[in-house]
């Protein structure tokens, strides 16, 4: 939740235009860390959707921690090996080495900025990361996650909002298109603000828009996580890749509704176990690390149980330990009528993380001049076919910082021409709730954690029909969001149909094994249409 002191001022809008040096789209960890590192003399505008409370993204909800090699039995090399193993053969080893080598320095920077991470009992506050308590999460062979109880994302956002607020202005609205000059260089952003389209002229644009959980009828993400950044990049002609890889977190609380309350993996790191309906632990035979196997292994094992549901048992933890280490999940489960202290609770996988995204190099550059990307929206090569627990926050920091460094070094001397604004329908707005429900249901059923050609073909046909129902959005945020979601969903399904194997988070029941022919193969897409083409 934003406090009054952390809400930046709004920029001056003159004749439906805003001028800036840099525009950052998204206000999660990647975007805020980038904003905080930008030089003070630059005019920076942060665009977010203006959802009440300011928490339209996933960063404030992150429970676990950020994976950093700080422990006595850990090293960047061990961290890298674990990351590559979770990535199931598709990680870029150079990107992984960058992440694991540079992450410790960013933890030190966060401590200097005032981050309050949990410490080893008896240790006093200091900037020494060696005093930090480390949790173990899935795919980590040793404890590696720096955390703040089970609300690490909220702590990071608190610190970074305070650091970024004095340096930026905030425009509340939804991006509807990237501006480009005749050379296709990105020169700004078109933003829908209270029913009118505002042009934000900028010398560079950083996408930090988060992921795609809102495309599915079961997700740990906010409903507004609708893959906007990927849709914006596609429409502008930037390359995107690996969209078939979506991570489904194994332990979403099995309750009715779209949102699945997340039961952090750190619970399993603290000894919680998973059981079938008869009370048997079923992961012991699946993987040497049992409940702490990589997430795609645990998710598939749960889905193989009756009704795709398992039971998480954390009753070995005392009420006092829950209150000090896991207050978020304890209170959240109780809101839904479950008591983690005294009973096993039902869990099922839910869409959690967009592994693919806008293709970038190691410095956040996309395939378009003037456009950078960082955080979940970006495909840096770190995660491969599945993300190791704890690497999302670390990646947001490491590559958010690298993107800013490259952006500043390459900043042109002036803004370019904006080019045509994206086309919007002039008709009255339509009710989108029914369409959105159809999209989410179709995506979970046909393109969820278990896929087949028949299921993917069915969802592809359903999406084609929905696009006919909303061929062009009106100037209404819900329609723009749904338009973005539909376009990205269609491309995700196309990629999933092409990859006729099972690898990482992409499981094909009709092709249940990995195929050497797909080793090191990344599916990349570049659209040919320009903004304004309809």
Short mmCIF file of C-alpha atoms in Angstrom, two decimals:
data_model
loop_
_atom_site.label_atom_id
_atom_site.label_comp_id
_atom_site.label_asym_id
_atom_site.label_seq_id
_atom_site.Cartn_x
_atom_site.Cartn_y
_atom_site.Cartn_z
CA UNK A 1 0.00 0.00 0.00
CA UNK A 2 1.38 3.41 -0.92
CA UNK A 3 1.79 5.93 1.88
CA UNK A 4 1.28 9.64 1.30
CA UNK A 5 5.03 10.27 1.49
CA UNK A 6 5.77 7.66 -1.20
CA UNK A 7 3.29 8.92 -3.82
CA UNK A 8 5.16 11.04 -6.39
CA UNK A 9 3.51 14.10 -7.92
CA UNK A 10 1.67 13.89 -11.22
CA UNK A 11 3.48 15.26 -14.28
CA UNK A 12 2.23 18.35 -16.07
CA UNK A 13 -0.12 17.41 -18.92
CA UNK A 14 -0.22 20.16 -21.54
CA UNK A 15 -2.40 19.66 -24.62
CA UNK A 16 -2.60 15.95 -23.81
CA UNK A 17 1.20 15.70 -23.80
CA UNK A 18 3.84 15.00 -21.16
CA UNK A 19 7.55 15.53 -21.71
CA UNK A 20 10.16 13.35 -20.01
CA UNK A 21 13.66 12.06 -20.48
CA UNK A 22 12.75 8.51 -19.43
CA UNK A 23 9.40 6.78 -18.99
CA UNK A 24 9.17 3.62 -16.92
CA UNK A 25 6.06 1.49 -17.44
CA UNK A 26 5.34 -0.37 -14.20
CA UNK A 27 5.94 0.31 -10.52
CA UNK A 28 7.12 -3.03 -9.15
CA UNK A 29 10.59 -3.97 -7.97
CA UNK A 30 12.26 -3.76 -11.40
CA UNK A 31 10.74 -0.41 -12.29
CA UNK A 32 11.24 1.20 -8.90
CA UNK A 33 14.84 0.00 -8.53
CA UNK A 34 15.60 1.34 -12.00
CA UNK A 35 13.96 4.68 -11.14
CA UNK A 36 15.89 4.96 -7.88
CA UNK A 37 19.20 4.49 -9.75
CA UNK A 38 18.58 7.07 -12.48
CA UNK A 39 20.55 10.34 -12.25
CA UNK A 40 18.73 13.13 -10.44
CA UNK A 41 18.91 15.57 -13.37
CA UNK A 42 16.70 13.42 -15.60
CA UNK A 43 12.94 13.94 -15.84
CA UNK A 44 11.44 10.53 -15.14
CA UNK A 45 7.78 9.54 -15.43
CA UNK A 46 6.55 6.26 -13.96
CA UNK A 47 3.32 4.98 -15.49
CA UNK A 48 1.17 2.58 -13.48
CA UNK A 49 -2.45 1.56 -13.80
CA UNK A 50 -3.68 3.60 -10.88
CA UNK A 51 -5.38 0.68 -9.17
CA UNK A 52 -6.59 1.72 -5.68
CA UNK A 53 -3.76 1.09 -3.23
CA UNK A 54 -1.22 1.12 -6.05
CA UNK A 55 -0.76 -2.64 -5.97
CA UNK A 56 -1.84 -3.72 -9.46
CA UNK A 57 1.40 -5.67 -9.84
CA UNK A 58 2.75 -8.79 -8.20
CA UNK A 59 5.83 -7.37 -6.44
CA UNK A 60 4.10 -6.39 -3.18
CA UNK A 61 2.62 -9.89 -2.96
CA UNK A 62 5.92 -11.77 -3.21
CA UNK A 63 6.19 -13.89 -0.06
CA UNK A 64 9.42 -15.86 -0.44
CA UNK A 65 12.71 -14.12 -0.89
CA UNK A 66 15.45 -13.15 -3.29
CA UNK A 67 17.97 -15.85 -4.13
CA UNK A 68 21.52 -14.71 -3.40
CA UNK A 69 24.62 -16.79 -2.73
CA UNK A 70 25.58 -15.57 0.76
CA UNK A 71 25.65 -18.70 2.93
CA UNK A 72 28.81 -20.55 3.99
CA UNK A 73 27.90 -23.57 1.84
CA UNK A 74 26.85 -21.49 -1.15
CA UNK A 75 28.60 -19.64 -3.97
CA UNK A 76 27.65 -17.98 -7.25
CA UNK A 77 28.74 -21.19 -8.99
CA UNK A 78 26.40 -23.34 -6.87
CA UNK A 79 23.59 -20.83 -7.34
CA UNK A 80 24.19 -20.93 -11.09
CA UNK A 81 24.16 -24.73 -11.19
CA UNK A 82 20.83 -24.85 -9.34
CA UNK A 83 19.37 -22.23 -11.69
CA UNK A 84 20.42 -24.16 -14.78
CA UNK A 85 19.01 -27.40 -13.38
CA UNK A 86 15.62 -25.77 -12.75
CA UNK A 87 15.73 -24.23 -16.24
CA UNK A 88 15.77 -27.70 -17.80
CA UNK A 89 18.33 -27.09 -20.52
CA UNK A 90 17.19 -23.70 -21.83
CA UNK A 91 19.03 -21.22 -19.58
CA UNK A 92 21.56 -18.85 -21.11
CA UNK A 93 24.66 -19.71 -19.04
CA UNK A 94 26.14 -16.22 -19.47
CA UNK A 95 22.95 -14.57 -18.19
CA UNK A 96 22.85 -17.00 -15.26
CA UNK A 97 26.45 -16.19 -14.36
CA UNK A 98 25.68 -12.46 -14.47
CA UNK A 99 22.71 -12.92 -12.13
CA UNK A 100 24.47 -15.09 -9.59
CA UNK A 101 27.66 -13.03 -9.56
CA UNK A 102 26.02 -9.59 -9.25
CA UNK A 103 23.08 -10.32 -6.94
CA UNK A 104 25.06 -10.05 -3.64
CA UNK A 105 26.07 -6.47 -4.43
CA UNK A 106 22.44 -5.45 -4.85
CA UNK A 107 21.52 -6.95 -1.48
CA UNK A 108 24.22 -4.76 0.06
CA UNK A 109 22.74 -1.78 -1.74
CA UNK A 110 19.25 -2.58 -0.42
CA UNK A 111 20.63 -2.76 3.12
CA UNK A 112 22.20 0.67 2.67
CA UNK A 113 18.81 1.93 1.45
CA UNK A 114 17.19 0.74 4.67
CA UNK A 115 15.76 -2.69 3.81
CA UNK A 116 14.86 -4.64 6.94
CA UNK A 117 15.59 -8.28 6.16
CA UNK A 118 15.42 -11.05 8.74
CA UNK A 119 18.69 -11.72 10.52
CA UNK A 120 20.29 -14.64 12.26
CA UNK A 121 19.15 -14.72 15.89
CA UNK A 122 21.33 -12.49 18.03
CA UNK A 123 22.83 -10.49 15.17
CA UNK A 124 22.46 -6.71 15.27
CA UNK A 125 21.43 -4.59 12.30
CA UNK A 126 24.33 -3.90 9.98
CA UNK A 127 25.15 -3.67 6.30
CA UNK A 128 26.91 -7.04 6.48
CA UNK A 129 24.82 -9.52 4.42
CA UNK A 130 26.59 -12.36 6.23
CA UNK A 131 24.26 -11.70 9.19
CA UNK A 132 21.10 -12.34 7.19
CA UNK A 133 18.82 -15.30 7.77
CA UNK A 134 18.48 -17.44 4.65
CA UNK A 135 15.44 -19.57 3.80
CA UNK A 136 15.49 -22.59 1.52
CA UNK A 137 13.01 -22.77 -1.36
CA UNK A 138 12.34 -25.11 -4.28
CA UNK A 139 15.30 -25.95 -6.49
CA UNK A 140 17.83 -24.63 -3.96
CA UNK A 141 20.22 -27.25 -2.63
CA UNK A 142 21.16 -24.92 0.26
CA UNK A 143 19.29 -22.07 2.01
CA UNK A 144 19.66 -19.05 -0.27
CA UNK A 145 16.65 -16.72 -0.01
CA UNK A 146 17.08 -13.38 1.75
CA UNK A 147 13.68 -12.50 3.17
CA UNK A 148 11.52 -10.38 5.44
CA UNK A 149 9.33 -12.99 7.20
CA UNK A 150 6.95 -14.07 4.41
CA UNK A 151 6.39 -10.58 2.99
CA UNK A 152 9.68 -9.89 1.21
CA UNK A 153 8.11 -8.21 -1.82
CA UNK A 154 6.23 -5.75 0.35
CA UNK A 155 9.47 -4.81 2.13
CA UNK A 156 11.32 -4.28 -1.15
CA UNK A 157 8.50 -2.16 -2.55
CA UNK A 158 8.41 -0.08 0.67
CA UNK A 159 12.10 0.72 0.45
CA UNK A 160 12.19 1.31 -3.28
CA UNK A 161 9.09 3.52 -3.34
CA UNK A 162 10.67 5.74 -0.73
CA UNK A 163 13.91 5.91 -2.74
CA UNK A 164 12.24 6.53 -6.10
CA UNK A 165 9.47 8.95 -5.05
CA UNK A 166 11.63 12.12 -4.88
CA UNK A 167 13.10 11.41 -8.33
CA UNK A 168 9.99 10.75 -10.43
CA UNK A 169 6.50 11.87 -11.29
CA UNK A 170 3.67 9.36 -11.53
CA UNK A 171 1.10 9.10 -14.31
CA UNK A 172 -1.84 6.85 -13.43
CA UNK A 173 -3.20 5.18 -16.54
CA UNK A 174 -2.87 2.19 -18.85
CA UNK A 175 -0.40 2.17 -21.73
CA UNK A 176 -2.11 1.63 -25.08
CA UNK A 177 0.90 1.76 -27.39
CA UNK A 178 4.56 2.60 -27.83
CA UNK A 179 5.36 5.71 -29.87
CA UNK A 180 7.83 5.28 -32.73
CA UNK A 181 9.45 7.56 -35.29
CA UNK A 182 9.93 6.71 -38.97
CA UNK A 183 13.09 4.75 -38.15
CA UNK A 184 11.05 2.62 -35.69
CA UNK A 185 13.01 4.00 -32.74
CA UNK A 186 10.81 4.09 -29.64
CA UNK A 187 10.18 7.71 -28.73
CA UNK A 188 7.61 7.53 -25.98
CA UNK A 189 4.34 6.04 -24.88
CA UNK A 190 0.62 6.52 -25.44
CA UNK A 191 -1.31 6.29 -22.16
CA UNK A 192 -5.06 6.18 -21.56
CA UNK A 193 -5.74 8.62 -18.69
CA UNK A 194 -9.32 9.16 -17.54
CA UNK A 195 -10.80 8.49 -20.96
CA UNK A 196 -8.32 10.42 -23.08
CA UNK A 197 -5.07 9.37 -24.72
CA UNK A 198 -2.02 11.24 -23.45
CA UNK A 199 1.29 11.23 -25.31
CA UNK A 200 4.38 10.82 -23.13
CA UNK A 201 7.38 12.02 -25.13
CA UNK A 202 10.61 10.41 -23.92
CA UNK A 203 14.18 9.74 -24.96
CA UNK A 204 13.90 6.13 -23.76
CA UNK A 205 11.24 3.72 -22.48
CA UNK A 206 11.74 0.95 -19.93
CA UNK A 207 9.09 -1.78 -19.75
CA UNK A 208 8.72 -3.19 -16.24
CA UNK A 209 5.11 -4.30 -16.48
CA UNK A 210 5.26 -7.73 -14.82
CA UNK A 211 3.64 -10.93 -15.99
CA UNK A 212 0.61 -12.76 -17.33
CA UNK A 213 -1.12 -14.56 -14.45
CA UNK A 214 -4.34 -12.67 -15.16
CA UNK A 215 -4.73 -14.72 -18.37
CA UNK A 216 -5.67 -17.78 -16.32
CA UNK A 217 -8.68 -18.69 -14.17
CA UNK A 218 -6.39 -19.78 -11.31
CA UNK A 219 -3.51 -17.47 -10.47
CA UNK A 220 -1.49 -16.14 -7.57
CA UNK A 221 -1.16 -12.81 -9.41
CA UNK A 222 -3.43 -9.77 -9.31
CA UNK A 223 -6.20 -9.74 -11.92
CA UNK A 224 -4.46 -6.81 -13.65
CA UNK A 225 -1.40 -8.92 -14.59
CA UNK A 226 -2.49 -9.12 -18.23
CA UNK A 227 0.84 -9.27 -20.12
CA UNK A 228 0.57 -5.62 -21.14
CA UNK A 229 4.30 -5.18 -21.73
CA UNK A 230 4.51 -8.14 -24.09
CA UNK A 231 1.47 -6.86 -25.99
CA UNK A 232 2.97 -3.37 -26.29
CA UNK A 233 6.28 -4.78 -27.53
CA UNK A 234 4.57 -7.06 -30.04
CA UNK A 235 2.52 -4.23 -31.50
CA UNK A 236 5.66 -2.15 -31.94
CA UNK A 237 7.57 -4.96 -33.66
CA UNK A 238 9.90 -6.02 -30.84
CA UNK A 239 10.98 -9.66 -30.55
CA UNK A 240 9.38 -11.83 -27.86
CA UNK A 241 10.35 -15.39 -27.02
CA UNK A 242 9.58 -18.47 -24.91
CA UNK A 243 5.95 -17.51 -24.30
CA UNK A 244 4.93 -21.15 -23.93
CA UNK A 245 6.76 -21.29 -20.60
CA UNK A 246 4.50 -20.17 -17.77
CA UNK A 247 5.33 -21.27 -14.24
CA UNK A 248 2.46 -22.65 -12.18
CA UNK A 249 3.22 -22.40 -8.48
CA UNK A 250 2.51 -25.74 -6.81
CA UNK A 251 0.90 -24.52 -3.61
CA UNK A 252 -1.95 -22.12 -4.24
CA UNK A 253 -4.68 -22.54 -1.63
CA UNK A 254 -7.44 -24.59 -3.27
CA UNK A 255 -10.42 -22.26 -2.84
CA UNK A 256 -13.14 -21.02 -5.16
CA UNK A 257 -12.53 -18.02 -7.41
CA UNK A 258 -9.77 -16.90 -9.76
CA UNK A 259 -7.22 -15.83 -7.19
CA UNK A 260 -5.29 -18.54 -5.34
CA UNK A 261 -3.79 -17.39 -2.07
CA UNK A 262 -0.13 -18.39 -2.21
CA UNK A 263 1.36 -20.60 0.48
CA UNK A 264 5.02 -19.69 0.25
CA UNK A 265 7.58 -22.29 -0.72
CA UNK A 266 9.53 -21.32 2.38
CA UNK A 267 6.98 -23.35 4.34
CA UNK A 268 8.32 -26.45 2.63
CA UNK A 269 11.81 -25.17 3.24
CA UNK A 270 10.90 -25.14 6.94
CA UNK A 271 9.76 -28.76 6.75
CA UNK A 272 6.17 -28.70 5.51
CA UNK A 273 5.21 -31.79 3.48
CA UNK A 274 2.72 -32.64 0.74
CA UNK A 275 0.28 -35.55 1.03
CA UNK A 276 -2.29 -37.29 -1.13
CA UNK A 277 -5.90 -37.85 -0.06
CA UNK A 278 -4.86 -40.96 1.88
CA UNK A 279 -2.20 -39.07 3.79
CA UNK A 280 0.82 -40.44 1.90
CA UNK A 281 3.80 -38.29 0.94
CA UNK A 282 3.98 -38.76 -2.83
CA UNK A 283 7.01 -36.64 -3.76
CA UNK A 284 9.55 -38.92 -2.09
CA UNK A 285 9.38 -41.17 -5.14
CA UNK A 286 9.38 -38.31 -7.65
CA UNK A 287 12.58 -36.44 -6.87
CA UNK A 288 15.56 -36.64 -4.49
CA UNK A 289 14.61 -33.24 -3.07
CA UNK A 290 10.98 -34.33 -2.53
CA UNK A 291 8.88 -31.23 -1.65
CA UNK A 292 11.79 -28.93 -2.52
CA UNK A 293 12.18 -30.21 -6.08
CA UNK A 294 11.92 -27.58 -8.85
CA UNK A 295 8.45 -26.12 -9.10
CA UNK A 296 7.42 -27.85 -12.32
CA UNK A 297 8.21 -31.23 -10.76
CA UNK A 298 6.11 -30.51 -7.67
CA UNK A 299 3.26 -28.98 -9.68
CA UNK A 300 3.01 -31.99 -12.01
CA UNK A 301 3.09 -34.39 -9.06
CA UNK A 302 0.17 -32.54 -7.45
CA UNK A 303 -1.80 -32.51 -10.68
CA UNK A 304 -1.39 -36.27 -10.89
CA UNK A 305 -3.33 -36.61 -7.64
CA UNK A 306 -7.10 -36.98 -7.47
CA UNK A 307 -8.75 -33.75 -8.70
CA UNK A 308 -5.30 -32.18 -9.05
CA UNK A 309 -5.26 -31.39 -5.34
CA UNK A 310 -2.84 -32.26 -2.54
CA UNK A 311 -2.68 -31.46 1.15
CA UNK A 312 0.05 -29.31 2.68
CA UNK A 313 1.00 -30.23 6.23
CA UNK A 314 2.85 -27.59 8.24
CA UNK A 315 1.44 -28.61 11.63
CA UNK A 316 4.94 -29.33 12.97
CA UNK A 317 5.41 -25.53 13.19
CA UNK A 318 4.20 -23.86 16.39
CA UNK A 319 1.82 -20.92 16.49
CA UNK A 320 4.72 -18.79 17.72
CA UNK A 321 6.89 -19.83 14.78
CA UNK A 322 4.08 -19.07 12.35
CA UNK A 323 3.55 -15.67 13.93
CA UNK A 324 7.22 -14.72 13.62
CA UNK A 325 8.19 -16.37 10.31
CA UNK A 326 4.96 -16.86 8.35
CA UNK A 327 2.40 -14.31 9.55
CA UNK A 328 1.15 -13.55 6.04
CA UNK A 329 0.23 -17.13 5.14
CA UNK A 330 -1.15 -17.87 8.61
CA UNK A 331 -3.53 -14.91 8.50
CA UNK A 332 -4.38 -15.43 4.83
CA UNK A 333 -5.29 -19.09 5.24
CA UNK A 334 -7.43 -18.25 8.26
CA UNK A 335 -9.35 -15.69 6.21
CA UNK A 336 -10.36 -18.60 3.99
CA UNK A 337 -11.29 -20.81 6.93
CA UNK A 338 -8.12 -22.91 7.20
CA UNK A 339 -5.79 -23.14 10.19
CA UNK A 340 -2.24 -24.07 9.17
CA UNK A 341 -1.23 -24.58 12.79
CA UNK A 342 -3.68 -27.43 13.38
CA UNK A 343 -4.62 -28.96 10.03
CA UNK A 344 -3.47 -29.93 6.57
CA UNK A 345 -4.79 -27.56 3.91
CA UNK A 346 -5.71 -28.25 0.26
CA UNK A 347 -3.39 -26.87 -2.42
CA UNK A 348 -3.36 -26.85 -6.21
CA UNK A 349 -1.08 -25.27 -8.84
CA UNK A 350 -1.91 -21.78 -10.10
CA UNK A 351 -0.39 -19.50 -12.74
CA UNK A 352 2.42 -17.65 -11.03
CA UNK A 353 5.21 -16.39 -13.29
CA UNK A 354 5.73 -15.50 -16.93
CA UNK A 355 9.02 -17.21 -17.78
CA UNK A 356 9.19 -15.94 -21.38
CA UNK A 357 8.70 -12.35 -22.44
CA UNK A 358 10.27 -9.51 -24.41
CA UNK A 359 13.69 -10.64 -25.59
CA UNK A 360 16.54 -8.58 -24.13
CA UNK A 361 20.30 -8.75 -24.05
CA UNK A 362 22.27 -8.70 -20.79
CA UNK A 363 21.73 -4.93 -20.48
CA UNK A 364 17.98 -4.81 -20.95
CA UNK A 365 18.07 -3.77 -24.60
CA UNK A 366 15.21 -5.08 -26.69
CA UNK A 367 15.33 -5.48 -30.47
CA UNK A 368 14.04 -1.89 -30.88
CA UNK A 369 16.22 1.17 -30.33
CA UNK A 370 15.06 3.22 -27.37
CA UNK A 371 13.12 0.35 -25.75
CA UNK A 372 14.42 -1.56 -22.71
CA UNK A 373 12.79 -4.18 -20.50
CA UNK A 374 13.46 -5.59 -17.04
CA UNK A 375 11.80 -7.85 -14.52
CA UNK A 376 9.14 -10.43 -15.29
CA UNK A 377 8.21 -8.88 -18.64
CA UNK A 378 11.73 -9.51 -19.96
CA UNK A 379 13.22 -12.70 -21.33
CA UNK A 380 16.84 -12.38 -20.24
CA UNK A 381 17.72 -16.05 -20.63
CA UNK A 382 18.14 -16.60 -16.89
CA UNK A 383 15.13 -18.83 -16.28
CA UNK A 384 15.20 -21.15 -19.27
CA UNK A 385 12.14 -23.41 -19.23
CA UNK A 386 11.32 -22.83 -15.55
CA UNK A 387 12.35 -20.34 -12.87
CA UNK A 388 14.14 -21.42 -9.72
CA UNK A 389 12.47 -20.09 -6.58
CA UNK A 390 13.88 -16.76 -5.43
CA UNK A 391 15.39 -15.74 -8.77
CA UNK A 392 12.57 -13.39 -9.84
CA UNK A 393 13.36 -10.64 -7.33
CA UNK A 394 17.09 -11.09 -7.84
CA UNK A 395 16.67 -10.85 -11.61
CA UNK A 396 14.55 -7.70 -11.26
CA UNK A 397 17.33 -6.02 -9.31
CA UNK A 398 20.33 -7.21 -11.32
CA UNK A 399 18.90 -6.62 -14.77
CA UNK A 400 16.90 -3.55 -13.77
CA UNK A 401 20.20 -1.97 -12.75
CA UNK A 402 21.98 -3.10 -15.92
CA UNK A 403 19.12 -1.77 -18.07
CA UNK A 404 19.36 1.65 -16.42
CA UNK A 405 23.12 1.79 -16.89
CA UNK A 406 22.75 1.01 -20.60
CA UNK A 407 19.81 3.38 -21.02
CA UNK A 408 21.67 6.33 -19.49
CA UNK A 409 24.80 5.65 -21.53
CA UNK A 410 22.79 5.49 -24.76
CA UNK A 411 20.25 8.24 -24.11
CA UNK A 412 19.81 10.35 -27.28
CA UNK A 413 20.11 14.10 -27.02
CA UNK A 414 16.42 14.76 -27.74
CA UNK A 415 13.02 13.17 -28.12
CA UNK A 416 12.01 11.95 -31.55
CA UNK A 417 8.74 12.20 -33.44
CA UNK A 418 5.90 10.31 -31.85
CA UNK A 419 4.36 8.91 -35.00
CA UNK A 420 0.66 7.95 -35.18
CA UNK A 421 -1.32 7.19 -32.05
CA UNK A 422 -2.69 3.64 -31.79
CA UNK A 423 -6.19 3.17 -33.14
CA UNK A 424 -9.03 2.86 -30.62
CA UNK A 425 -12.66 2.09 -31.37
CA UNK A 426 -15.04 5.03 -31.32
CA UNK A 427 -18.06 2.91 -30.34
CA UNK A 428 -19.55 2.80 -26.82
CA UNK A 429 -17.74 0.52 -24.41
CA UNK A 430 -18.82 -3.10 -24.10
CA UNK A 431 -19.14 -5.29 -21.03
CA UNK A 432 -15.86 -7.17 -20.71
CA UNK A 433 -16.45 -9.33 -17.62
CA UNK A 434 -17.98 -12.19 -19.59
CA UNK A 435 -15.23 -12.12 -22.23
CA UNK A 436 -12.52 -12.00 -19.60
CA UNK A 437 -14.04 -14.98 -17.77
CA UNK A 438 -14.21 -16.93 -21.04
CA UNK A 439 -10.57 -16.12 -21.77
CA UNK A 440 -9.33 -17.16 -18.35
CA UNK A 441 -11.35 -20.35 -18.29
CA UNK A 442 -10.25 -21.36 -21.79
CA UNK A 443 -6.59 -20.64 -21.03
CA UNK A 444 -6.56 -22.63 -17.78
CA UNK A 445 -8.36 -25.56 -19.36
CA UNK A 446 -6.44 -25.74 -22.63
CA UNK A 447 -3.14 -23.96 -21.98
CA UNK A 448 -2.71 -24.48 -18.24
CA UNK A 449 -0.11 -26.63 -16.49
CA UNK A 450 -1.01 -29.77 -18.53
CA UNK A 451 -1.50 -29.40 -22.29
CA UNK A 452 -2.37 -31.49 -25.34
CA UNK A 453 -2.73 -30.66 -29.01
CA UNK A 454 -6.49 -31.23 -28.81
CA UNK A 455 -6.84 -28.90 -25.81
CA UNK A 456 -4.61 -26.25 -27.35
CA UNK A 457 -6.54 -26.38 -30.63
CA UNK A 458 -9.78 -25.87 -28.72
CA UNK A 459 -8.50 -22.85 -26.83
CA UNK A 460 -6.99 -21.41 -30.04
CA UNK A 461 -10.41 -21.53 -31.72
CA UNK A 462 -12.05 -19.98 -28.67
CA UNK A 463 -9.53 -17.14 -28.66
CA UNK A 464 -10.12 -16.48 -32.36
CA UNK A 465 -13.82 -16.07 -31.63
CA UNK A 466 -13.10 -13.71 -28.73
CA UNK A 467 -10.85 -11.55 -30.89
CA UNK A 468 -13.81 -11.21 -33.26
CA UNK A 469 -15.88 -10.05 -30.31
CA UNK A 470 -13.27 -7.41 -29.43
CA UNK A 471 -11.40 -6.60 -32.62
CA UNK A 472 -10.36 -3.16 -31.36
CA UNK A 473 -10.66 -1.71 -27.85
CA UNK A 474 -12.47 1.49 -27.01
CA UNK A 475 -10.86 4.10 -24.75
CA UNK A 476 -11.71 2.10 -21.63
CA UNK A 477 -9.04 0.48 -19.39
CA UNK A 478 -10.87 -2.86 -19.10
CA UNK A 479 -11.09 -3.17 -22.88
CA UNK A 480 -7.42 -2.27 -23.37
CA UNK A 481 -6.39 -4.85 -20.78
CA UNK A 482 -8.52 -7.52 -22.41
CA UNK A 483 -7.20 -6.62 -25.86
CA UNK A 484 -3.64 -7.07 -24.57
CA UNK A 485 -4.55 -10.34 -22.89
CA UNK A 486 -6.17 -11.77 -26.01
CA UNK A 487 -3.21 -10.99 -28.28
CA UNK A 488 -0.65 -12.48 -25.94
CA UNK A 489 -2.81 -15.51 -25.17
CA UNK A 490 -3.07 -16.37 -28.87
CA UNK A 491 0.71 -16.22 -29.28
CA UNK A 492 1.29 -18.24 -26.11
CA UNK A 493 -1.03 -20.97 -27.40
CA UNK A 494 0.67 -20.95 -30.80
CA UNK A 495 4.07 -21.45 -29.17
CA UNK A 496 2.73 -24.21 -26.93
CA UNK A 497 1.38 -26.08 -29.98
CA UNK A 498 4.71 -25.81 -31.76
CA UNK A 499 6.81 -27.20 -28.89
CA UNK A 500 5.93 -30.88 -29.15
CA UNK A 501 7.76 -32.00 -26.03
CA UNK A 502 7.60 -31.56 -22.26
CA UNK A 503 10.27 -29.32 -20.77
CA UNK A 504 10.31 -27.31 -17.56
CA UNK A 505 7.01 -25.60 -16.96
CA UNK A 506 5.64 -26.67 -20.37
CA UNK A 507 4.04 -30.12 -19.99
CA UNK A 508 2.48 -31.86 -22.98
CA UNK A 509 0.54 -34.97 -21.98
CA UNK A 510 0.68 -36.13 -25.60
CA UNK A 511 4.47 -35.60 -25.67
CA UNK A 512 5.44 -36.40 -22.05
CA UNK A 513 9.20 -36.59 -22.57
CA UNK A 514 11.78 -33.98 -23.46
CA UNK A 515 13.08 -34.20 -27.02
CA UNK A 516 16.74 -33.61 -27.90
CA UNK A 517 15.58 -31.97 -31.11
CA UNK A 518 14.18 -29.15 -28.96
CA UNK A 519 17.30 -28.73 -26.83
CA UNK A 520 18.55 -25.13 -26.97
CA UNK A 521 15.57 -24.14 -29.18
CA UNK A 522 13.83 -20.87 -28.33
CA UNK A 523 10.62 -19.91 -30.09
CA UNK A 524 10.82 -16.24 -31.04
CA UNK A 525 8.17 -14.03 -32.63
CA UNK A 526 8.37 -10.61 -34.23
CA UNK A 527 5.17 -8.93 -35.41
CA UNK A 528 5.25 -6.93 -38.61
CA UNK A 529 2.44 -4.50 -37.86
CA UNK A 530 3.12 -0.96 -36.74
CA UNK A 531 1.26 1.01 -34.05
CA UNK A 532 -1.89 2.51 -35.53
CA UNK A 533 -2.33 -0.24 -38.11
CA UNK A 534 -5.33 -1.64 -36.19
#
